């Protein structure tokens, strides 16, 4: 099921900049970097392909200075940093 919440828009995801405005919409696609013993690494480059399905539940939090962090709630190994979030504007 699509989740609906405001998106931070206009700020660099790895800076402490203040977002310019909020955009309400639905998540259409998420790409998340994986966390491993050497830190954050792109899922595709680490040899695996992450597919987020309707059975995948992730929580999203925004840290000023570091960007969006995802924590997998279904133990599928998707803890990491959001690399790309595609949404549909309402």
Coordinates of N, CA and C in Angstrom, one line a residue:
X1 N 0.8 -1.2 0.0 CA 0.0 0.0 0.0 C 0.9 1.2 0.0
X2 N 0.6 2.2 -0.8 CA 1.4 3.4 -0.9 C 1.3 4.2 0.5
X3 N 2.4 4.7 0.9 CA 2.4 5.6 2.1 C 2.3 7.0 1.7
X4 N 1.7 7.8 2.5 CA 1.5 9.2 2.2 C 2.1 10.0 3.3
X5 N 3.1 10.9 3.0 CA 3.7 11.8 4.0 C 4.4 12.9 3.3
X6 N 4.7 14.0 4.0 CA 5.3 15.1 3.3 C 6.8 14.8 3.0
X7 N 7.3 15.2 1.8 CA 8.7 15.0 1.4 C 9.4 16.4 1.6
X8 N 10.6 16.3 2.0 CA 11.5 17.4 2.0 C 12.0 17.7 0.6
X9 N 11.8 18.9 0.1 CA 12.2 19.2 -1.2 C 13.1 20.5 -1.2
X10 N 14.1 20.5 -2.0 CA 15.0 21.7 -2.2 C 16.2 21.7 -1.3
X11 N 16.4 20.7 -0.5 CA 17.6 20.7 0.4 C 18.5 19.5 -0.1
X12 N 19.8 19.7 0.0 CA 20.7 18.6 -0.3 C 20.5 17.5 0.8
X13 N 20.4 16.2 0.4 CA 20.1 15.2 1.4 C 21.2 15.0 2.4
X14 N 22.4 15.5 2.1 CA 23.5 15.3 3.1 C 24.0 16.7 3.6
X15 N 23.1 17.6 3.8 CA 23.4 18.9 4.3 C 22.4 19.3 5.4
X16 N 22.7 20.3 6.1 CA 21.8 20.8 7.1 C 20.9 21.9 6.6
X17 N 20.9 22.0 5.3 CA 20.0 23.1 4.7 C 18.6 22.9 5.1
X18 N 17.9 24.0 5.1 CA 16.4 23.9 5.4 C 15.7 23.6 4.1
X19 N 14.8 22.6 4.1 CA 14.0 22.3 2.9 C 13.2 23.6 2.5
X20 N 13.1 23.8 1.2 CA 12.4 24.9 0.8 C 10.9 24.8 0.9
X21 N 10.4 23.6 0.8 CA 8.9 23.4 0.9 C 8.6 21.9 1.1
X22 N 7.5 21.6 1.5 CA 7.1 20.2 1.6 C 6.2 19.8 0.4
X23 N 6.3 18.6 0.0 CA 5.5 18.1 -1.1 C 4.8 16.8 -0.6
X24 N 3.5 16.9 -0.6 CA 2.7 15.7 -0.3 C 2.5 14.8 -1.5
X25 N 2.6 13.5 -1.2 CA 2.4 12.6 -2.3 C 2.5 11.1 -1.9
X26 N 2.6 10.2 -2.8 CA 2.7 8.8 -2.6 C 4.0 8.3 -3.1
X27 N 4.6 7.4 -2.3 CA 5.9 6.8 -2.8 C 5.6 5.9 -4.0
X28 N 6.4 6.0 -5.0 CA 6.2 5.2 -6.2 C 7.4 4.2 -6.3
X29 N 8.6 4.6 -6.0 CA 9.7 3.7 -6.0 C 10.8 4.2 -5.0
X30 N 11.5 3.3 -4.4 CA 12.6 3.7 -3.5 C 13.8 2.9 -3.8
X31 N 15.0 3.5 -3.8 CA 16.2 2.8 -4.0 C 17.0 3.1 -2.7
X32 N 17.4 2.1 -2.0 CA 18.1 2.2 -0.7 C 19.4 1.6 -0.7
X33 N 20.4 2.3 -0.2 CA 21.8 1.7 -0.1 C 21.8 0.8 1.1
X34 N 22.6 -0.3 0.9 CA 22.6 -1.3 2.0 C 23.7 -1.0 3.0
X35 N 23.5 -1.4 4.2 CA 24.5 -1.2 5.3 C 25.2 -2.5 5.4
X36 N 26.6 -2.5 5.4 CA 27.3 -3.7 5.6 C 28.5 -3.3 6.4
X37 N 29.5 -4.3 6.6 CA 30.6 -4.1 7.5 C 31.5 -2.9 7.1
X38 N 31.5 -2.5 5.8 CA 32.3 -1.4 5.4 C 31.5 -0.1 5.2
X39 N 30.3 -0.1 5.7 CA 29.5 1.1 5.7 C 28.4 1.0 4.6
X40 N 27.9 2.2 4.2 CA 26.8 2.2 3.2 C 27.4 1.9 1.8
X41 N 26.7 1.1 1.1 CA 27.2 0.7 -0.3 C 25.9 0.5 -1.1
X42 N 26.1 0.9 -2.4 CA 25.0 0.8 -3.3 C 24.6 -0.7 -3.5
X43 N 23.3 -0.9 -3.4 CA 22.9 -2.3 -3.4 C 23.3 -3.0 -4.8
X44 N 23.1 -2.3 -5.9 CA 23.4 -2.8 -7.2 C 24.9 -3.2 -7.2
X45 N 25.8 -2.3 -6.7 CA 27.2 -2.6 -6.8 C 27.7 -3.6 -5.9
X46 N 26.9 -3.9 -4.8 CA 27.4 -4.9 -3.9 C 26.9 -6.3 -4.3
X47 N 26.4 -6.5 -5.5 CA 26.1 -7.8 -6.1 C 24.6 -8.2 -5.8
X48 N 23.8 -7.4 -5.1 CA 22.5 -7.8 -4.9 C 21.5 -6.8 -5.5
X49 N 20.3 -7.2 -5.7 CA 19.3 -6.2 -6.2 C 18.2 -6.2 -5.2
X50 N 18.0 -5.0 -4.7 CA 16.9 -4.8 -3.7 C 15.6 -4.5 -4.4
X51 N 14.6 -5.3 -4.1 CA 13.3 -5.1 -4.7 C 12.3 -4.8 -3.5
X52 N 11.8 -3.6 -3.4 CA 10.9 -3.3 -2.3 C 9.5 -3.7 -2.8
X53 N 8.8 -4.6 -2.1 CA 7.5 -5.1 -2.4 C 6.5 -4.6 -1.4
X54 N 5.2 -5.0 -1.6 CA 4.2 -4.6 -0.7 C 4.4 -5.3 0.7
X55 N 5.2 -6.3 0.7 CA 5.5 -7.0 2.0 C 6.7 -6.3 2.8
X56 N 7.3 -5.3 2.1 CA 8.4 -4.7 2.8 C 7.9 -3.4 3.5
X57 N 8.3 -3.3 4.8 CA 7.9 -2.2 5.6 C 9.2 -1.5 6.1
X58 N 9.3 -0.2 5.7 CA 10.5 0.5 6.2 C 10.0 1.8 6.8
X59 N 10.7 2.2 7.8 CA 10.4 3.5 8.5 C 11.5 4.5 8.0
X60 N 11.0 5.7 7.8 CA 11.8 6.8 7.2 C 12.0 7.9 8.3
X61 N 13.2 8.3 8.5 CA 13.4 9.5 9.3 C 14.4 10.4 8.6
X62 N 14.3 11.7 8.9 CA 15.2 12.7 8.3 C 16.1 13.3 9.3
X63 N 17.4 13.1 9.1 CA 18.4 13.7 10.0 C 19.0 14.9 9.3
X64 N 18.9 16.1 10.0 CA 19.6 17.3 9.4 C 21.1 17.0 9.3
X65 N 21.6 17.2 8.2 CA 23.1 17.0 8.0 C 23.4 15.7 7.4
X66 N 22.4 14.7 7.3 CA 22.8 13.4 6.7 C 21.7 12.9 5.8
X67 N 20.5 13.4 5.8 CA 19.5 13.0 4.9 C 18.6 12.0 5.4
X68 N 18.0 11.3 4.5 CA 16.9 10.3 4.8 C 17.5 8.9 5.1
X69 N 17.1 8.4 6.2 CA 17.6 7.1 6.7 C 16.4 6.1 6.7
X70 N 16.6 4.9 6.2 CA 15.5 3.9 6.2 C 15.9 2.8 7.1
X71 N 15.0 2.4 7.9 CA 15.2 1.2 8.8 C 14.2 0.1 8.4
X72 N 14.7 -1.0 8.1 CA 13.8 -2.1 7.6 C 13.1 -2.7 8.9
X73 N 11.8 -2.8 8.8 CA 11.0 -3.3 9.9 C 10.7 -4.8 9.6
X74 N 11.1 -5.4 8.5 CA 10.7 -6.8 8.2 C 12.0 -7.6 8.0
X75 N 13.1 -7.2 8.5 CA 14.4 -7.9 8.5 C 14.8 -8.4 7.1
X76 N 14.5 -7.6 6.1 CA 14.9 -8.0 4.7 C 16.2 -7.3 4.3
X77 N 16.9 -6.6 5.3 CA 18.2 -6.1 5.0 C 18.2 -4.8 4.2
X78 N 17.2 -4.0 4.4 CA 17.1 -2.7 3.6 C 17.5 -1.5 4.5
X79 N 18.1 -1.7 5.6 CA 18.6 -0.6 6.4 C 19.6 0.2 5.6
X80 N 19.5 1.5 5.6 CA 20.5 2.3 4.8 C 20.0 3.7 4.6
X81 N 20.6 4.3 3.6 CA 20.3 5.7 3.2 C 19.5 5.7 1.9
X82 N 18.5 6.5 1.9 CA 17.7 6.6 0.6 C 18.5 7.3 -0.5
X83 N 18.7 6.6 -1.6 CA 19.4 7.2 -2.7 C 18.5 7.8 -3.7
X84 N 17.3 7.3 -3.9 CA 16.4 7.8 -4.9 C 15.0 7.5 -4.4
X85 N 14.2 8.5 -4.3 CA 12.8 8.3 -3.9 C 12.0 9.0 -5.0
X86 N 11.1 8.2 -5.7 CA 10.3 8.7 -6.7 C 8.9 8.7 -6.2
X87 N 8.2 9.8 -6.3 CA 6.9 10.0 -5.8 C 5.9 10.5 -6.8
X88 N 4.6 10.4 -6.5 CA 3.5 10.9 -7.3 C 2.9 12.1 -6.5
X89 N 2.9 13.3 -7.0 CA 2.4 14.4 -6.3 C 0.9 14.4 -6.2
X90 N 0.4 14.8 -5.1 CA -1.1 14.8 -5.0 C -1.6 16.2 -5.3

